[in-house]
Coordinates of C-alpha atoms in Angstrom, one line a residue:
M1 CA -85.0 -143.8 76.9
V2 CA -83.4 -144.0 73.5
I3 CA -80.7 -141.7 72.0
G4 CA -81.4 -141.1 68.4
A5 CA -84.5 -141.6 66.1
G6 CA -82.6 -143.5 63.5
T7 CA -83.7 -146.8 62.1
A8 CA -82.6 -149.0 65.0
G9 CA -83.6 -146.4 67.6
L10 CA -87.1 -146.2 66.3
A11 CA -87.4 -150.0 65.9
S12 CA -86.3 -150.7 69.4
A13 CA -88.4 -148.0 70.9
I14 CA -91.5 -149.3 69.1
R15 CA -91.0 -152.8 70.4
L16 CA -90.3 -151.6 74.0
Q17 CA -93.3 -149.2 74.0
N18 CA -95.5 -152.1 72.7
A19 CA -94.1 -154.3 75.5
G20 CA -95.3 -152.0 78.2
F21 CA -92.3 -149.6 78.7
E22 CA -92.9 -145.8 78.7
M23 CA -90.3 -144.8 76.1
E24 CA -88.9 -141.4 75.1
I25 CA -86.5 -140.7 72.2
F26 CA -84.1 -137.8 72.2
E27 CA -83.0 -136.8 68.7
K28 CA -80.7 -134.0 67.8
E29 CA -82.4 -133.3 64.4
S30 CA -85.9 -131.9 63.7
G31 CA -87.4 -135.2 62.6
P32 CA -86.8 -139.0 62.3
R33 CA -83.3 -139.3 60.9
G34 CA -80.4 -141.5 60.8
K35 CA -79.3 -141.8 57.2
M36 CA -82.8 -142.8 56.3
T37 CA -83.7 -139.1 55.7
Q38 CA -84.5 -136.9 52.7
I39 CA -83.1 -134.2 50.5
K40 CA -85.6 -131.8 49.0
K41 CA -84.5 -129.2 46.5
D42 CA -86.1 -127.4 43.5
G43 CA -89.1 -129.7 43.5
F44 CA -86.9 -132.9 43.6
T45 CA -87.0 -135.4 46.5
F46 CA -84.2 -137.9 47.2
D47 CA -83.5 -140.4 49.9
L48 CA -80.2 -139.2 51.4
G49 CA -78.9 -142.6 52.2
P50 CA -80.3 -146.2 51.8
T51 CA -82.4 -146.8 48.7
I52 CA -82.4 -150.5 48.0
V53 CA -85.2 -152.4 49.8
M54 CA -84.3 -156.1 50.5
M55 CA -85.9 -158.6 52.8
P56 CA -89.4 -156.9 52.8
E57 CA -90.6 -159.1 55.7
E58 CA -88.1 -157.3 58.0
Y59 CA -89.7 -154.0 57.2
M60 CA -93.2 -155.3 57.7
D61 CA -92.4 -157.2 60.9
I62 CA -92.0 -154.0 63.0
F63 CA -95.7 -153.2 62.3
K64 CA -96.9 -156.8 62.6
S65 CA -95.2 -157.1 66.0
C66 CA -97.6 -154.5 67.2
G67 CA -100.7 -156.0 65.7
R68 CA -100.8 -153.5 62.8
N69 CA -101.2 -154.0 59.1
P70 CA -98.0 -152.9 57.3
K71 CA -100.1 -151.8 54.3
D72 CA -101.6 -149.1 56.5
Y73 CA -98.2 -147.6 56.9
I74 CA -96.0 -148.3 53.9
E75 CA -96.7 -149.3 50.3
M76 CA -94.1 -151.6 48.7
V77 CA -93.7 -152.4 45.0
K78 CA -91.6 -155.2 43.7
L79 CA -89.1 -154.4 41.0
D80 CA -88.5 -156.5 37.9
P81 CA -85.8 -156.3 36.6
M82 CA -84.1 -155.6 39.9
Y83 CA -81.4 -153.6 38.3
N84 CA -79.1 -153.1 35.3
V85 CA -75.3 -153.8 35.5
F86 CA -73.0 -152.1 32.9
F87 CA -69.5 -153.3 32.0
G88 CA -66.9 -152.4 29.3
E89 CA -64.9 -149.6 28.0
N90 CA -68.0 -147.9 26.5
L91 CA -70.5 -149.7 28.8
E92 CA -71.5 -151.8 25.9
R93 CA -72.2 -154.9 28.0
K94 CA -75.5 -154.4 29.8
Y95 CA -77.2 -157.0 31.8
E96 CA -80.8 -156.9 33.2
V97 CA -80.8 -158.8 36.5
S98 CA -84.1 -160.3 37.5
N99 CA -85.1 -162.7 40.3
D100 CA -87.5 -164.4 37.9
I101 CA -85.9 -167.8 37.4
V102 CA -86.6 -168.0 33.7
K103 CA -85.2 -164.5 33.0
L104 CA -82.2 -165.0 35.3
T105 CA -81.3 -168.4 33.6
S106 CA -81.6 -166.9 30.1
M107 CA -79.4 -163.9 31.1
L108 CA -76.7 -166.1 32.6
G109 CA -76.9 -168.7 29.8
N110 CA -76.3 -166.0 27.2
I111 CA -73.0 -165.2 29.0
S112 CA -71.9 -168.8 29.8
T113 CA -73.9 -172.0 30.0
D114 CA -71.2 -173.7 32.2
D115 CA -71.2 -170.8 34.6
T116 CA -75.0 -170.9 34.8
E117 CA -74.9 -174.3 36.3
G118 CA -72.1 -173.3 38.6
F119 CA -74.0 -170.2 39.7
F120 CA -77.0 -172.2 40.8
R121 CA -74.7 -174.5 42.8
F122 CA -73.3 -171.3 44.4
L123 CA -76.8 -170.1 45.3
S124 CA -77.6 -173.5 46.9
D125 CA -74.4 -173.5 48.9
I126 CA -74.8 -169.9 50.2
Y127 CA -78.5 -170.5 51.0
T128 CA -77.6 -173.4 53.2
R129 CA -75.1 -171.2 55.0
F130 CA -77.7 -168.4 55.3
R131 CA -80.1 -170.7 57.1
I132 CA -77.4 -171.7 59.5
A133 CA -76.4 -168.1 60.2
E134 CA -80.0 -166.9 60.5
K135 CA -80.8 -169.5 63.2
H136 CA -77.5 -169.5 65.2
F137 CA -76.0 -166.0 64.7
I138 CA -78.0 -163.2 63.0
R139 CA -81.2 -163.5 65.1
K140 CA -79.5 -163.8 68.5
S141 CA -77.1 -161.7 70.6
F142 CA -74.1 -162.9 72.6
R143 CA -74.5 -161.6 76.1
K144 CA -71.7 -163.7 77.6
P145 CA -68.7 -165.6 76.1
S146 CA -70.4 -169.0 76.6
D147 CA -73.2 -167.9 74.3
F148 CA -70.7 -168.1 71.5
F149 CA -67.9 -170.3 72.7
N150 CA -69.8 -173.5 73.1
P151 CA -69.5 -176.7 71.0
K152 CA -72.9 -176.3 69.2
T153 CA -72.3 -172.7 68.1
L154 CA -68.7 -173.3 67.1
V155 CA -69.7 -176.3 65.0
Q156 CA -72.4 -174.2 63.2
G157 CA -69.8 -171.4 62.7
L158 CA -67.4 -173.8 61.0
K159 CA -70.2 -174.6 58.5
L160 CA -70.3 -171.0 57.4
K161 CA -66.7 -171.3 56.0
T162 CA -66.1 -167.7 56.8
F163 CA -62.3 -167.8 56.3
D164 CA -62.7 -167.5 52.5
S165 CA -63.5 -164.1 50.9
A166 CA -66.8 -163.4 49.1
S167 CA -65.2 -163.0 45.7
N168 CA -62.9 -166.0 46.0
M169 CA -65.8 -168.2 47.0
L170 CA -67.9 -167.2 44.0
S171 CA -64.9 -167.8 41.7
K172 CA -64.9 -171.4 42.7
Y173 CA -68.3 -171.8 41.0
V174 CA -68.1 -169.2 38.3
K175 CA -65.2 -168.3 36.0
N176 CA -66.7 -165.5 33.9
K177 CA -65.5 -162.1 35.2
D178 CA -68.7 -160.3 34.5
I179 CA -70.8 -162.8 36.4
Q180 CA -68.3 -162.7 39.3
S181 CA -68.5 -158.9 39.5
M182 CA -72.3 -158.9 39.0
F183 CA -72.8 -161.0 42.1
S184 CA -70.0 -159.9 44.4
F185 CA -70.1 -156.1 44.4
Q186 CA -73.1 -156.2 46.8
T187 CA -70.8 -156.5 49.8
L188 CA -70.3 -152.8 49.2
Y189 CA -73.9 -152.4 50.5
I190 CA -72.4 -153.0 53.9
G191 CA -69.1 -151.2 53.3
V192 CA -66.7 -154.0 52.8
S193 CA -64.7 -155.2 49.7
P194 CA -65.8 -158.5 48.3
K195 CA -62.0 -159.3 48.1
K196 CA -61.7 -158.9 51.9
G197 CA -65.2 -159.6 53.3
P198 CA -66.0 -163.1 54.6
S199 CA -67.6 -165.4 52.1
F200 CA -70.8 -165.4 54.2
Y201 CA -71.7 -162.0 52.9
N202 CA -72.4 -163.6 49.5
I203 CA -75.8 -163.9 51.2
I204 CA -76.6 -160.4 50.0
P205 CA -76.9 -161.2 46.2
M206 CA -78.6 -164.5 47.2
I207 CA -81.2 -162.5 49.3
E208 CA -81.8 -160.2 46.3
L209 CA -82.4 -163.2 44.0
L210 CA -84.6 -165.2 46.4
Y211 CA -86.7 -162.4 47.9
G212 CA -86.5 -159.7 45.3
I213 CA -85.8 -156.0 45.5
W214 CA -88.6 -153.6 46.4
F215 CA -89.4 -149.9 46.4
I216 CA -91.3 -148.1 49.1
K217 CA -93.6 -145.4 47.7
G218 CA -92.4 -142.0 48.7
G219 CA -88.9 -143.3 49.1
M220 CA -87.1 -144.9 52.1
Y221 CA -87.9 -141.9 54.2
S222 CA -91.5 -143.1 54.2
M223 CA -90.4 -146.0 56.3
A224 CA -88.8 -143.6 58.9
K225 CA -92.0 -141.6 59.0
A226 CA -94.2 -144.7 59.3
M227 CA -92.1 -145.9 62.3
E228 CA -92.4 -142.5 63.9
K229 CA -96.2 -142.6 63.3
L230 CA -96.5 -146.0 64.9
F231 CA -94.3 -145.1 67.9
L232 CA -96.4 -142.0 68.6
E233 CA -99.7 -144.0 68.2
L234 CA -98.4 -146.4 70.8
G235 CA -98.0 -143.5 73.3
G236 CA -94.2 -142.9 72.9
K237 CA -92.7 -139.5 73.1
I238 CA -90.0 -138.0 70.8
H239 CA -88.0 -134.9 71.8
Y240 CA -86.6 -133.4 68.6
G241 CA -83.8 -130.8 68.7
E242 CA -82.5 -132.4 71.9
E243 CA -78.9 -133.8 71.5
A244 CA -77.4 -136.1 74.1
E245 CA -74.0 -134.8 75.1
E246 CA -73.1 -137.4 77.7
I247 CA -74.3 -140.8 79.0
L248 CA -74.5 -140.5 82.8
F249 CA -73.5 -143.1 85.4
E250 CA -73.8 -143.7 89.1
G251 CA -71.2 -146.2 90.1
E252 CA -71.6 -149.1 87.7
S253 CA -75.1 -148.2 86.6
C254 CA -76.3 -146.0 83.8
R255 CA -78.7 -143.4 85.2
G256 CA -79.6 -141.2 82.2
I257 CA -78.2 -138.6 79.8
A258 CA -77.0 -135.0 79.8
L259 CA -78.5 -132.6 77.3
K260 CA -77.1 -129.1 76.7
D261 CA -79.3 -127.5 79.4
R262 CA -80.3 -130.3 81.7
D263 CA -79.9 -133.9 82.8
I264 CA -82.6 -136.6 82.2
S265 CA -82.9 -139.6 84.4
S266 CA -84.0 -143.0 83.2
D267 CA -84.1 -146.6 84.3
F268 CA -82.0 -147.5 81.2
V269 CA -80.5 -145.9 78.1
L270 CA -80.5 -147.5 74.7
C271 CA -78.1 -145.6 72.4
N272 CA -78.6 -145.5 68.6
D273 CA -75.8 -143.0 68.1
D274 CA -73.0 -144.6 66.0
F275 CA -71.3 -146.9 68.5
P276 CA -67.6 -145.7 68.0
Y277 CA -68.7 -142.0 68.3
A278 CA -70.9 -142.8 71.3
V279 CA -68.3 -144.7 73.3
K280 CA -65.6 -142.1 72.5
H281 CA -67.6 -139.0 73.0
L282 CA -70.7 -139.7 75.2
I283 CA -69.0 -142.0 77.7
K284 CA -66.6 -139.7 79.6
D285 CA -65.5 -142.1 82.3
P286 CA -62.7 -144.4 81.1
E287 CA -63.8 -147.2 83.5
R288 CA -67.2 -147.4 81.8
K289 CA -65.6 -147.7 78.3
G290 CA -64.2 -151.1 79.2
K291 CA -62.0 -152.5 76.4
Y292 CA -63.3 -149.8 74.0
Q293 CA -60.8 -147.1 75.0
D294 CA -60.2 -144.3 72.5
E295 CA -57.1 -146.1 71.2
K296 CA -59.1 -149.3 70.5
I297 CA -61.8 -147.3 68.8
D298 CA -59.2 -145.6 66.6
S299 CA -57.6 -148.9 65.6
M300 CA -60.7 -150.7 64.5
D301 CA -61.5 -151.4 60.9
Y302 CA -64.1 -149.1 59.4
S303 CA -66.3 -149.4 56.3
C304 CA -66.0 -147.2 53.2
S305 CA -67.8 -144.0 52.8
C306 CA -69.8 -142.5 49.9
L307 CA -69.8 -139.5 47.7
I308 CA -73.3 -138.9 46.5
F309 CA -74.6 -136.5 43.9
Y310 CA -78.3 -135.7 43.6
F311 CA -79.0 -134.5 40.1
G312 CA -82.3 -133.0 38.9
L313 CA -82.6 -133.5 35.2
Q314 CA -84.8 -131.8 32.6
G315 CA -86.7 -134.4 30.7
E316 CA -87.3 -138.1 31.3
V317 CA -85.0 -141.1 31.0
S318 CA -86.8 -144.2 29.7
E319 CA -83.8 -146.4 28.8
L320 CA -82.7 -147.3 32.4
E321 CA -84.1 -149.2 35.3
V322 CA -84.8 -147.8 38.8
H323 CA -81.4 -149.2 40.0
N324 CA -78.3 -149.3 37.8
F325 CA -74.7 -150.3 38.6
I326 CA -71.8 -149.1 36.5
I327 CA -68.7 -151.2 37.1
S328 CA -65.2 -149.9 36.8
R329 CA -63.1 -151.1 33.8
D330 CA -60.7 -152.5 36.4
I331 CA -62.9 -153.5 39.3
D332 CA -60.1 -155.1 41.3
K333 CA -58.0 -152.0 41.2
N334 CA -61.0 -149.8 42.0
L335 CA -61.8 -151.9 45.1
D336 CA -58.1 -151.8 46.2
Q337 CA -58.1 -148.0 45.9
I338 CA -61.3 -147.5 47.9
F339 CA -60.0 -149.5 50.9
E340 CA -56.4 -148.5 50.7
G341 CA -57.2 -144.8 50.7
E342 CA -56.0 -144.0 47.1
K343 CA -57.7 -141.6 44.8
L344 CA -60.0 -143.4 42.4
E345 CA -58.9 -143.5 38.8
D346 CA -62.0 -145.1 37.3
P347 CA -64.7 -145.3 40.0
S348 CA -67.6 -147.7 39.9
F349 CA -70.9 -146.1 40.8
Y350 CA -74.6 -146.6 41.3
L351 CA -77.4 -144.7 39.7
F352 CA -80.9 -144.6 41.2
F353 CA -83.9 -143.1 39.4
P354 CA -86.6 -142.8 42.1
S355 CA -89.0 -140.6 40.1
K356 CA -89.1 -143.4 37.4
I357 CA -91.3 -145.4 39.7
D358 CA -92.7 -142.6 41.8
P359 CA -93.4 -139.5 39.7
S360 CA -94.2 -137.5 42.9
L361 CA -90.5 -137.3 43.6
A362 CA -89.7 -134.9 40.7
P363 CA -91.4 -132.1 38.9
K364 CA -93.5 -133.1 35.9
G365 CA -91.3 -133.7 32.9
H366 CA -88.1 -134.1 35.0
T367 CA -86.0 -136.9 36.4
G368 CA -84.2 -137.2 39.7
I369 CA -80.8 -139.1 39.6
Y370 CA -79.1 -140.3 42.8
A371 CA -75.4 -141.1 41.8
L372 CA -73.4 -142.8 44.5
V373 CA -69.6 -143.4 44.4
P374 CA -68.1 -145.7 47.0
V375 CA -65.0 -143.9 48.3
S376 CA -62.4 -144.2 51.1
N377 CA -63.5 -143.0 54.6
L378 CA -61.8 -140.0 56.2
G379 CA -59.5 -142.2 58.3
S380 CA -58.0 -144.1 55.4
A381 CA -58.1 -141.5 52.6
K382 CA -54.7 -140.3 51.6
Y383 CA -56.2 -137.2 50.1
E384 CA -58.7 -134.5 51.0
Y385 CA -62.3 -134.3 49.8
S386 CA -61.7 -130.8 48.5
A387 CA -63.9 -129.0 46.0
K388 CA -61.3 -130.0 43.3
T389 CA -61.4 -133.7 44.2
I390 CA -65.2 -133.7 44.3
E391 CA -65.3 -132.0 40.8
E392 CA -62.9 -134.7 39.5
Y393 CA -65.1 -137.5 40.7
R394 CA -68.2 -135.7 39.3
S395 CA -66.5 -135.3 35.9
A396 CA -65.5 -139.0 35.9
I397 CA -69.0 -140.3 36.5
I398 CA -70.6 -137.8 34.2
N399 CA -68.3 -138.8 31.3
R400 CA -69.2 -142.5 31.9
M401 CA -72.9 -141.7 32.2
K402 CA -72.7 -140.0 28.7
K403 CA -72.0 -143.4 27.2
I404 CA -75.3 -144.8 28.4
P405 CA -78.2 -144.5 26.0
G406 CA -80.6 -141.8 27.3
L407 CA -77.9 -140.0 29.2
D408 CA -75.6 -138.9 26.3
N409 CA -76.5 -135.2 27.0
V410 CA -76.9 -135.6 30.8
E411 CA -74.7 -132.6 31.8
E412 CA -76.6 -130.1 29.7
R413 CA -79.9 -131.3 31.3
I414 CA -78.9 -130.8 34.9
V415 CA -81.1 -128.1 36.5
S416 CA -80.5 -128.9 40.2
E417 CA -77.6 -130.4 42.0
T418 CA -76.6 -131.3 45.6
V419 CA -73.7 -133.3 46.9
I420 CA -73.0 -135.1 50.1
Q421 CA -69.4 -136.2 51.0
P422 CA -67.7 -138.1 53.8
Q423 CA -67.3 -135.0 56.0
D424 CA -71.0 -134.5 55.9
F425 CA -71.6 -138.0 57.2
K426 CA -69.2 -137.4 60.0
E427 CA -70.8 -134.1 61.0
K428 CA -74.5 -134.7 60.4
F429 CA -74.7 -138.3 61.5
H430 CA -71.8 -138.7 64.0
S431 CA -70.5 -141.4 61.6
Y432 CA -66.9 -142.2 62.7
N433 CA -64.4 -141.2 60.0
G434 CA -67.4 -140.4 57.8
T435 CA -68.1 -144.0 57.2
C436 CA -71.5 -145.0 55.8
F437 CA -71.9 -148.5 57.2
G438 CA -70.1 -148.4 60.6
L439 CA -67.5 -151.0 61.6
Q440 CA -66.4 -153.2 58.8
P441 CA -67.9 -156.7 59.1
T442 CA -64.6 -158.5 59.1
L443 CA -64.2 -161.9 60.7
T444 CA -62.9 -160.3 63.9
Q445 CA -65.6 -157.7 64.0
S446 CA -68.6 -159.9 63.4
N447 CA -71.0 -162.0 65.6
Y448 CA -69.6 -162.2 69.2
F449 CA -66.6 -160.1 68.2
R450 CA -68.8 -157.2 67.2
P451 CA -70.2 -154.8 69.9
Q452 CA -73.2 -156.4 71.4
P453 CA -76.5 -154.8 72.4
K454 CA -76.0 -155.1 76.2
W455 CA -73.1 -153.1 77.5
K456 CA -70.9 -155.1 79.9
E457 CA -69.3 -152.2 81.7
A458 CA -72.5 -150.7 83.2
E459 CA -76.0 -152.0 84.0
G460 CA -78.8 -150.3 82.2
L461 CA -76.9 -149.3 79.0
Y462 CA -77.6 -150.8 75.6
F463 CA -76.6 -150.1 72.0
C464 CA -78.1 -150.7 68.6
G465 CA -77.3 -149.6 65.0
S466 CA -75.0 -150.5 62.1
S467 CA -71.8 -150.8 64.2
T468 CA -73.4 -153.3 66.6
H469 CA -74.3 -156.9 66.1
P470 CA -75.6 -158.2 63.7
G471 CA -74.4 -155.4 61.4
A472 CA -75.2 -152.8 58.7
G473 CA -77.9 -152.6 56.0
V474 CA -81.5 -151.5 56.8
P475 CA -83.0 -155.0 57.4
I476 CA -80.1 -156.0 59.6
V477 CA -80.2 -152.7 61.5
L478 CA -84.0 -153.3 62.1
E479 CA -82.9 -156.7 63.5
S480 CA -80.4 -154.8 65.7
G481 CA -83.3 -152.9 67.1
R482 CA -85.1 -156.1 67.9
L483 CA -82.1 -157.7 69.6
A484 CA -81.5 -154.6 71.7
S485 CA -85.2 -154.4 72.8
E486 CA -85.1 -158.1 73.8
E487 CA -82.0 -157.5 75.9
V488 CA -83.8 -154.8 77.8
I489 CA -86.8 -157.0 78.3
K490 CA -84.6 -159.8 79.7
D491 CA -83.3 -157.4 82.3
Y492 CA -86.4 -155.5 83.2
G493 CA -89.0 -158.3 83.2
Y494 CA -91.7 -157.3 80.7
E495 CA -93.0 -160.0 78.4

């Protein structure tokens, strides 16, 4: 059985059902969830969480692995430009970032010809590291110490040069501050500062440029519904409105889960609940927690959270792209405040216009705007996310939005509004400290040092999701589901 119909839970259940297992998913909500869910209000439809589609092959692979045509389940559209990035006191510096080599070279050359040459050397360097990581780290799990601590793997690990930070590595190739910021903020996609995250995570902007950014018609939730459809077609069962309250053990073996009104037995349990929450709250026996006792869970490093406003606007906005990033006037200070728990004085934020590419997501003649502010998680924030604080952040981003052509009168045009804050992520998704991306992917919380799919403290228990190896972000979480399913298959003999 699987706990949770999130991205990794569905992905692993599909692969196991296709391999011959009889799989059942127990999900506390009323439909396929995780953060890949929807908000519907006043005729507007928004993805609640992830919105940027990278590595499209990862999305398609789950269908191909079952002999299905992905086009029968999801429709993907490539975006060009991929996004706009705005800088400056009055957001006067606007860059259209494309993965078309001619457009990209022209955009970079208009900023700095010297840095254009340096940037392409940077891409070459990080691509080499990506190929190493993909083969030796991302697409494999580490069941035992010798899987990681062996000469071959350690030599490959040294080639990744992970002791440098993402932003510092880029600065060795590029001196222009706008270009540096333009291609380092992407580590925030996985909840870590480019100033602290290992340089390996520069693969994120590289992946954007080499493979493009895509949009799934109907929004990211269409992917969740497509996976649900495939799982049910394969004969799997989903029990919605059924929350796992405890993972049950007999001796050193996992034997099932406890729901509110009954126990369910199973040969194994694959848990897609957020790893820190699951170990702390679903595993009651301290012996079965192993090294992840409550004190250990509390002391680990966690990713940032997000404050997200979902605005419904009267009228259309033609001047912006589907994805837009507004960079703080002092990005270094902004990043420090996010991860040191300080209140943000000048937040960076992200604007997503889903109805610009899919008009079905807003009423005719209207525009939906998803406005995301990276903020401190509940464990690190030195302030409360009170109504007053949320209004302060709202005012800050609205005032900046007014400086963008096409949004000068944005506040007067708002006809619908919803907000999701860190406490909501904690309560609705069991996200520890209200984080949006699970455990921070620091050097000591990555690869072998990150929670692995197979649980060492009990036979028959497995984990998947953003806090487990290989990490956060939808494509990587899909990979987490694959790795977890492979671990189950190793133990239970199906091929």
